[in-house]
Short mmCIF file of C-alpha atoms in Angstrom, two decimals:
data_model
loop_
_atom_site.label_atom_id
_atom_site.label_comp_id
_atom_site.label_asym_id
_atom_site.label_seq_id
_atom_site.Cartn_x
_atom_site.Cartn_y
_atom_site.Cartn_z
CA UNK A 1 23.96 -34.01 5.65
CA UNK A 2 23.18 -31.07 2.98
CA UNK A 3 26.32 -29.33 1.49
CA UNK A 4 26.84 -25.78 0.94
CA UNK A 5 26.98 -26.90 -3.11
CA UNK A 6 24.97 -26.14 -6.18
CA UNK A 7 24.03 -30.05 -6.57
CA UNK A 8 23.24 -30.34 -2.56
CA UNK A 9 20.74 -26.97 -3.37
CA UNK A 10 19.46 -28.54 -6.29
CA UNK A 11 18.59 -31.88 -4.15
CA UNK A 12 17.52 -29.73 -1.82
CA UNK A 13 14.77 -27.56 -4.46
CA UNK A 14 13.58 -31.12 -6.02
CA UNK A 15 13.83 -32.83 -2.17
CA UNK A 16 10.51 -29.31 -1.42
CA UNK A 17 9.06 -29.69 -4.83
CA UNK A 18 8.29 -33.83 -4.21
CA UNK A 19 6.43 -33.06 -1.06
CA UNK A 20 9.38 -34.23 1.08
CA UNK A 21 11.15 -31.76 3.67
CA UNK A 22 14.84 -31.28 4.27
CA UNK A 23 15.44 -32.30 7.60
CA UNK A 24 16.20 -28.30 8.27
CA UNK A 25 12.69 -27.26 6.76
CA UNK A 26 9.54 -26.92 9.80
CA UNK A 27 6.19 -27.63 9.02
CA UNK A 28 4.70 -24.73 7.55
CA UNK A 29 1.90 -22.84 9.95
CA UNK A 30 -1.59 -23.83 10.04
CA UNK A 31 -3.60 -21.13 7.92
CA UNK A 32 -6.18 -18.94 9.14
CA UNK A 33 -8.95 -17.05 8.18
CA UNK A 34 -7.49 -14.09 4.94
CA UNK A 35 -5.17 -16.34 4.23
CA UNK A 36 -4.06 -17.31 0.44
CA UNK A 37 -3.70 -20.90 0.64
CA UNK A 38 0.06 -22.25 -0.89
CA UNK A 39 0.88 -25.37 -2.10
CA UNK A 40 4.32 -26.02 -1.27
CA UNK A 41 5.13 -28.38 -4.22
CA UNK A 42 4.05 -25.62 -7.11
CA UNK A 43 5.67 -22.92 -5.25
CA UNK A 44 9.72 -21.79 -5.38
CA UNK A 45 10.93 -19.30 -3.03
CA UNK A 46 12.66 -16.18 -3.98
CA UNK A 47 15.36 -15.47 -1.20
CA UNK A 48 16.74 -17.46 2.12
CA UNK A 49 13.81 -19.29 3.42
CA UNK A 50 13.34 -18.16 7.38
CA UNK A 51 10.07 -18.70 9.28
CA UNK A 52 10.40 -15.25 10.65
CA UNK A 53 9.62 -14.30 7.27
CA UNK A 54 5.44 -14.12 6.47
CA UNK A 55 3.82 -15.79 3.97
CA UNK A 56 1.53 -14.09 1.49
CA UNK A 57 -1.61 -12.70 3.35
CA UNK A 58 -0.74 -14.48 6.34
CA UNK A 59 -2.87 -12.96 8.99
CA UNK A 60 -1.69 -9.44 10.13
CA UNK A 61 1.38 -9.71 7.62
CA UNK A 62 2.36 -8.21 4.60
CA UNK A 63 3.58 -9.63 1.57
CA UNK A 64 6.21 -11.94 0.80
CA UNK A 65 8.00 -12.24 -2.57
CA UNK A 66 7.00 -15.85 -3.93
CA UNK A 67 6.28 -17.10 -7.43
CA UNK A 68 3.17 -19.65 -8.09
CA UNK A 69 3.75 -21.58 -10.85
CA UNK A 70 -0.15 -22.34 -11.51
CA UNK A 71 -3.55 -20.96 -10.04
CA UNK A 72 -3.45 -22.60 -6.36
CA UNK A 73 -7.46 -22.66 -6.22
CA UNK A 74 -7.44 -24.83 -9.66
CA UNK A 75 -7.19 -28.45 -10.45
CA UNK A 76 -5.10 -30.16 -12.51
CA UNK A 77 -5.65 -30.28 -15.62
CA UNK A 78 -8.01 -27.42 -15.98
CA UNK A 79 -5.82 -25.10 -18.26
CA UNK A 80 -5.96 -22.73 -15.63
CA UNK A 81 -3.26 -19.31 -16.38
CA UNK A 82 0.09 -19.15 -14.93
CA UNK A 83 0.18 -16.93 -11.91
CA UNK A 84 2.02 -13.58 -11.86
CA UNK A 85 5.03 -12.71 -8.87
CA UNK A 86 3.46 -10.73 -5.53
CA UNK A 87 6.21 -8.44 -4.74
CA UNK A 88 6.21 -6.86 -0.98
CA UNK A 89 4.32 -3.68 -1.07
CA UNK A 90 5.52 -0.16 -2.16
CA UNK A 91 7.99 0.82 0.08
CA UNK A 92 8.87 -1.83 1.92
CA UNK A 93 12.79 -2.74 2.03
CA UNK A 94 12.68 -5.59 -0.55
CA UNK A 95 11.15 -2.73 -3.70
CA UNK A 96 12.85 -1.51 -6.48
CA UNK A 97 15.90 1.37 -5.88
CA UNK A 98 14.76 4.58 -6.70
CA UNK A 99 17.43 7.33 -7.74
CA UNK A 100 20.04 7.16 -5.26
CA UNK A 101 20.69 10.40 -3.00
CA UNK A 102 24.77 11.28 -2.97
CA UNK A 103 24.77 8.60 0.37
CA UNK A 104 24.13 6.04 -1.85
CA UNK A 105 20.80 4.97 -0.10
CA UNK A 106 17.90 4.89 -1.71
CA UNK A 107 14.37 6.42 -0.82
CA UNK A 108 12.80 3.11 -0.28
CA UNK A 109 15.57 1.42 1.53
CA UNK A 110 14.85 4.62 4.44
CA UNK A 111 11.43 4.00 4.25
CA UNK A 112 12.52 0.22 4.77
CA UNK A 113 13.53 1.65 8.58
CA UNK A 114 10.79 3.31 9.00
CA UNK A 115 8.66 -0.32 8.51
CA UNK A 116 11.08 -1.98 10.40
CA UNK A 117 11.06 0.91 13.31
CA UNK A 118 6.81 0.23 12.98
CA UNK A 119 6.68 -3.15 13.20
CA UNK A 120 9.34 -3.59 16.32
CA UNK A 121 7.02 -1.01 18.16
CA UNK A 122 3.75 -1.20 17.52
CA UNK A 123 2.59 1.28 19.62
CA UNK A 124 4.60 3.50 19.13
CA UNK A 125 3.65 7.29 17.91
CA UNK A 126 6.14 8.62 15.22
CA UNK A 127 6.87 12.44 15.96
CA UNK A 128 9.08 13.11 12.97
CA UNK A 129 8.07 12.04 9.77
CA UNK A 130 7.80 15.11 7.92
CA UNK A 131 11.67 15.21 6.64
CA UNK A 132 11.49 12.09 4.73
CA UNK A 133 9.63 13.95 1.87
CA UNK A 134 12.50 15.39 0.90
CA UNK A 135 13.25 16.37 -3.25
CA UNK A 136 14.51 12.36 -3.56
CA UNK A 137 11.12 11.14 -2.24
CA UNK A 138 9.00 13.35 -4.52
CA UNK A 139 11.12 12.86 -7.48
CA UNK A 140 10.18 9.12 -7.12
CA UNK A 141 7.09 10.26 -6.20
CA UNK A 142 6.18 12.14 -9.89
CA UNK A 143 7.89 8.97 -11.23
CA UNK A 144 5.16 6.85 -9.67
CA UNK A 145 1.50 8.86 -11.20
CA UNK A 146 -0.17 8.28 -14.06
CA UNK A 147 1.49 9.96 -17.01
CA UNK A 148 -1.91 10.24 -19.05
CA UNK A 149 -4.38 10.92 -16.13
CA UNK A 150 -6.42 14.50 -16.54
CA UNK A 151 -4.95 17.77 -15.07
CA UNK A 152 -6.91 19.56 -11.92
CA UNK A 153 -7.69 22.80 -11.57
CA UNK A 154 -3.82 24.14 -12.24
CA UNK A 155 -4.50 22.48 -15.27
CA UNK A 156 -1.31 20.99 -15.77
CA UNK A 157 -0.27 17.80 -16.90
CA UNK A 158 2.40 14.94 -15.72
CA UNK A 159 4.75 15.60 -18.96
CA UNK A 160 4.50 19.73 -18.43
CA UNK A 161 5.43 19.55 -15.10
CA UNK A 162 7.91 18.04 -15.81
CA UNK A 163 9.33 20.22 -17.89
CA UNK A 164 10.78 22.54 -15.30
CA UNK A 165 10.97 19.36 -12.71
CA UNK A 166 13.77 20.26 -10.70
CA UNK A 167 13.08 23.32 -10.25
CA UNK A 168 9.63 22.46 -9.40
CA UNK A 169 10.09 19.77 -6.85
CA UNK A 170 12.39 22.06 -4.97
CA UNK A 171 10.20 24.90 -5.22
CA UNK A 172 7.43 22.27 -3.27
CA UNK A 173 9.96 20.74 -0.87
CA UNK A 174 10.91 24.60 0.48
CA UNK A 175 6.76 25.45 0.99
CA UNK A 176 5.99 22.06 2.74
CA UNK A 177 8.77 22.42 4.86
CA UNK A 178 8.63 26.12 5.52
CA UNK A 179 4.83 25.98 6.01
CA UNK A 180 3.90 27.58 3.38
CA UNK A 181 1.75 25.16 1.07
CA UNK A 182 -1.38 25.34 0.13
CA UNK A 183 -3.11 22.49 -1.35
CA UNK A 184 -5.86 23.39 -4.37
CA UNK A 185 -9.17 22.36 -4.75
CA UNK A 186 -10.52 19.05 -6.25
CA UNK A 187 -11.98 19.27 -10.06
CA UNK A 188 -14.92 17.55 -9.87
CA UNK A 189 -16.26 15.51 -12.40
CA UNK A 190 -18.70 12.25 -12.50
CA UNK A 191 -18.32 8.70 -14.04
CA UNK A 192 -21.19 6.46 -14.92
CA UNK A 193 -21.70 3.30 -12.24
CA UNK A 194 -23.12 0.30 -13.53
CA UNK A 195 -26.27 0.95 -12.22
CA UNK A 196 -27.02 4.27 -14.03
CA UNK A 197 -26.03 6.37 -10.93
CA UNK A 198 -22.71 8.75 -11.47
CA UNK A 199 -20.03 8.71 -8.99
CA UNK A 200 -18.13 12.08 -8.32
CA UNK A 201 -14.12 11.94 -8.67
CA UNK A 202 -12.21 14.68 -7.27
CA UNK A 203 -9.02 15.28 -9.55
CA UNK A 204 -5.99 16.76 -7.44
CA UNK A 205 -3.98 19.62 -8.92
CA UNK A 206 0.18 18.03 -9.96
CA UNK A 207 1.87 19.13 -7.09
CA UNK A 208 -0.73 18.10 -4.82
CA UNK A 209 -0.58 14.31 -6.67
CA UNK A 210 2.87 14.89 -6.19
CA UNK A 211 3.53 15.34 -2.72
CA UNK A 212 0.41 13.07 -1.67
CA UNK A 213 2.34 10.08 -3.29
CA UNK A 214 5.39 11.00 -1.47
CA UNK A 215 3.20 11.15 2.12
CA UNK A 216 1.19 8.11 1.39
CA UNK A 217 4.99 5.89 0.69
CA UNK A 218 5.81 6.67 4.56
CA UNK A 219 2.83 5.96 6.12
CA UNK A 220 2.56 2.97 3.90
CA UNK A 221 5.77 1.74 5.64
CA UNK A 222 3.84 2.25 9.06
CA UNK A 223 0.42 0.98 8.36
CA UNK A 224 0.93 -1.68 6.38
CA UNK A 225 2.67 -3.55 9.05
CA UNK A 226 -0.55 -2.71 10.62
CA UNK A 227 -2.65 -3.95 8.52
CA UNK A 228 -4.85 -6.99 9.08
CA UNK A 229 -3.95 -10.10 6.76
CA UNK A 230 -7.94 -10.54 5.33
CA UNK A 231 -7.78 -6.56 4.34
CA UNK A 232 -7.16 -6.20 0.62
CA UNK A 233 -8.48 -3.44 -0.81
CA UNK A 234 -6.39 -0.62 -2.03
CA UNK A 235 -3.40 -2.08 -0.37
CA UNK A 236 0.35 -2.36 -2.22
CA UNK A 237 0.74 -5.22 -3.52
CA UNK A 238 -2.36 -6.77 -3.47
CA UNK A 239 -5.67 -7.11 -5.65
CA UNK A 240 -9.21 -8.54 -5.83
CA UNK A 241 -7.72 -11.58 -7.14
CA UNK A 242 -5.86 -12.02 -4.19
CA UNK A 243 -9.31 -11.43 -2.22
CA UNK A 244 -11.03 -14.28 -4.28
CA UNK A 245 -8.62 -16.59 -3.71
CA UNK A 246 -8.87 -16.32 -0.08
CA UNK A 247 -12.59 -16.67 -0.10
CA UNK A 248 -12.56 -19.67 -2.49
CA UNK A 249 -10.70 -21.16 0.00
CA UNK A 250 -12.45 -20.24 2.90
CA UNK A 251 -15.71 -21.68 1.07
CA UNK A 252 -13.95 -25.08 -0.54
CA UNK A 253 -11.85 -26.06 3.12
CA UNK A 254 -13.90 -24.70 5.91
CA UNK A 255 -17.56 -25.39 6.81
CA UNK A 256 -19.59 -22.03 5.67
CA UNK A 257 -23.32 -21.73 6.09
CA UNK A 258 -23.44 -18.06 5.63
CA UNK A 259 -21.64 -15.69 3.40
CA UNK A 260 -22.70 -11.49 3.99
CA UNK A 261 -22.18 -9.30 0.88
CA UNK A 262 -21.83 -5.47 2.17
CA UNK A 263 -21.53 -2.22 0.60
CA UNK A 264 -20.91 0.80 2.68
CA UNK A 265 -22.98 3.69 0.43
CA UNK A 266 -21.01 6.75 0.07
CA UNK A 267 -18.01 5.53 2.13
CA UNK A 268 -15.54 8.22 0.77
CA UNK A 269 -17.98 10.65 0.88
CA UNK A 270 -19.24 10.38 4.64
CA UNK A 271 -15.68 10.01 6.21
CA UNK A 272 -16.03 11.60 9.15
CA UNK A 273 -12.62 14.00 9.33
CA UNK A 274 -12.57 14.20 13.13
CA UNK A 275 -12.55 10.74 13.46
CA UNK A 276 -10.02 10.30 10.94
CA UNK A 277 -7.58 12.84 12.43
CA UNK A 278 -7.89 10.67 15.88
CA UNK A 279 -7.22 7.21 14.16
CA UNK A 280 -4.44 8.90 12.19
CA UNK A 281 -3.16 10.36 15.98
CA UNK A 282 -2.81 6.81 17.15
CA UNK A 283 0.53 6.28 14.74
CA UNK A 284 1.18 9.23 13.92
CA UNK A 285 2.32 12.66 16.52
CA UNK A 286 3.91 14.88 13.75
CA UNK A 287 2.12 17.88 13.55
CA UNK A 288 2.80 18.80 10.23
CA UNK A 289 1.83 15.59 8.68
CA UNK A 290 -1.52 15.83 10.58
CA UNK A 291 -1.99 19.13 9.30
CA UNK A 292 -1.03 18.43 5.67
CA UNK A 293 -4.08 15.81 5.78
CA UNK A 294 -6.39 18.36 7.40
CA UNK A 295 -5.53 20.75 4.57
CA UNK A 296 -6.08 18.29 1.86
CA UNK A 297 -9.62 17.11 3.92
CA UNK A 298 -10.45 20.82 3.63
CA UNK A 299 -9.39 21.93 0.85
CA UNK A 300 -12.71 21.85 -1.31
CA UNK A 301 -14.03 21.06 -4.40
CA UNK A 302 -14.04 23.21 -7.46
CA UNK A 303 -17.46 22.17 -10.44
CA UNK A 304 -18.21 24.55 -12.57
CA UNK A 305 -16.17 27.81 -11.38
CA UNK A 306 -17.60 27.04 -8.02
CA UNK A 307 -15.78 26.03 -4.90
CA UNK A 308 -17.45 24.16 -2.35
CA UNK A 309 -15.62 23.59 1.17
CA UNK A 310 -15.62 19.95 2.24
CA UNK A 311 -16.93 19.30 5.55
CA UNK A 312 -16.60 15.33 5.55
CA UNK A 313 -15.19 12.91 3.13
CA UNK A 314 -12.15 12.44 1.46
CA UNK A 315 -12.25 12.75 -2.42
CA UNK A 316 -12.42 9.41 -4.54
CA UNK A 317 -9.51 9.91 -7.08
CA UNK A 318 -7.22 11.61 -4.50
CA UNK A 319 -3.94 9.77 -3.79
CA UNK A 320 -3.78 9.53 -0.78
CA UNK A 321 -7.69 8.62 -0.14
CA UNK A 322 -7.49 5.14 -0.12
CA UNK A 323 -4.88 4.99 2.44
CA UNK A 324 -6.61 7.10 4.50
CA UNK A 325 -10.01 5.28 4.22
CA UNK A 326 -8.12 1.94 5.05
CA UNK A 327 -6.85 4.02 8.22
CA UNK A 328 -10.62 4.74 8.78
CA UNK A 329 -11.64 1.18 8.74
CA UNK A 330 -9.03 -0.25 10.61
CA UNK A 331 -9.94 1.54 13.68
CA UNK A 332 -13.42 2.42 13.10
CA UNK A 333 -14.31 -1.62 11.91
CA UNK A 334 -14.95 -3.71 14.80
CA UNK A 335 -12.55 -6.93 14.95
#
């Protein structure tokens, strides 16, 4: 029988990383399609070890904190580059302590109730949301952008806005909540695609970054217990390398005779905002929140000294646009 001793845990770890089980262990769950495939011997375990736990990209789950010590989808042998840690995604109980409030709990430890809230009741609708972005969530939230990234049409930049920062982040939290925010438009502007074409960004005034990165942390904690396992784009957490692995396994373990490439042209910029308000409606029944979307969906584009309303689309570039295209495809995608 194991003792409750370092040497009986050290047993224990070499006992997992020979291929041989503690008596105490299961069999680990048969894989399925989206799934990163583990080995078990190259892999050590951060945290108690409980099947209620997922694994990484197991299907329908988020992410679990592990550590691969080499490539999974390599051989021996092959020099291939030690693998990097997959934390849980952003806001999930497991991240890293923001600032704590006076309670001592920090911002991501409430979103952490929020997941936990989402994932016990999955259909439920959340009808208050809207007081979670209060000054401790934005504060994190300015923590979180890009410090070099190019101003919008306020023309102001991460490092002067910071400047007067608590001043400013209460100055936001009173117009959200109050009603009285206005979101400003995009600043267009167009990068070059491989294939000659230019793609149009739309650049988000500060505040707007500001309190779209706050919004987009609690409905990360809904949807991305959500989520389906094989989705990996623009998700916390995850990556195209994550993706490839997946698919290299799918094609070296399971019998393929067909692989489809697709590419949806102009995704972002056909987004069809009706639609998008009733797939947001099926999580979310807080007014406000749905209205803070529908003013950032609306809010226009601004090239040249000219604004342009925006009738469909959400702007590539804009925080919270990935999110919200995920949303799109999870209920719009059939499957």
């Amino acid at each position: 029988m194991w003792k409750a001793t370092r040497t009986g845990a050290l047993c224990e770890h070499q006992s997992v990383l020979r291929g041989r089980r503690p008596w105490h262990v299961s069999k680990p769950p048969v894989r399925e399609p989206g799934d990163l495939w583990v080995d078990h011997r190259s892999v050590v375990r951060v945290g108690r070890t409980d099947e209620s736990q997922p694994m990484m990209h197991d299907l329908q789950k988020s992410d679990s904190c592990i550590v691969a010590r080499k490539s999974t989808n390599k051989l021996e042998g092959s020099g291939a580059e030690l693998m990097e840690r997959r934390w849980e995604a952003e806001g999930n109980t497991g991240g890293t302590c923001a600032r704590r409030t006076q309670s001592r709990e920090s911002v991501l430890q409430r979103l952490g109730r929020v997941r936990e809230r989402a994932k016990l009741r999955r259909s439920e609708r959340f009808s208050s949301l809207l007081h979670h972005v209060d000054v401790d969530l934005l504060r994190w939230a300015y923590s979180r952008l890009k410090r070099d990234a190019a101003p919008g049409v306020d023309g102001k930049t991460w490092q002067q806005y910071g400047e007067r920062l608590e001043e400013n982040l209460v100055e936001l939290h009173a117009r959200v909540h109050q009603g009285a925010y206005r979101p400003k438009p995009s600043r267009r502007t167009y990068i070059s695609k491989a294939d000659g074409r230019q793609r149009p960004l739309g650049i988000a005034a500060l505040e707007d970054k500001v309190l779209q990165r706050a919004l987009t942390a609690v409905l990360n904690a809904i949807y991305e217990v959500d989520f389906r396992g094989f989705s990996y784009g623009f998700r916390p957490g995850r990556s195209q390398h994550d993706a490839l692995d997946a698919l290299a396994v799918g094609i070296t373990c399971r019998k393929v005779d067909w692989i489809l490439d697709a590419d949806i042209e102009r995704f972002f910029d056909c987004v069809s905002h009706t639609w998008l308000i009733r797939f947001l409606e099926h999580r979310i029944s807080d007014r406000r929140v749905i209205c803070l979307i529908q003013r950032w969906l609306k809010a226009g584009v601004m090239e040249a000294g000219v604004q342009t309303p925006t009738q469909s689309g959400t702007p590539q570039g804009a925080v919270i646009s990935p999110l919200l295209a995920n949303i799109y495809l999870h209920y719009g995608a059939p499957g």
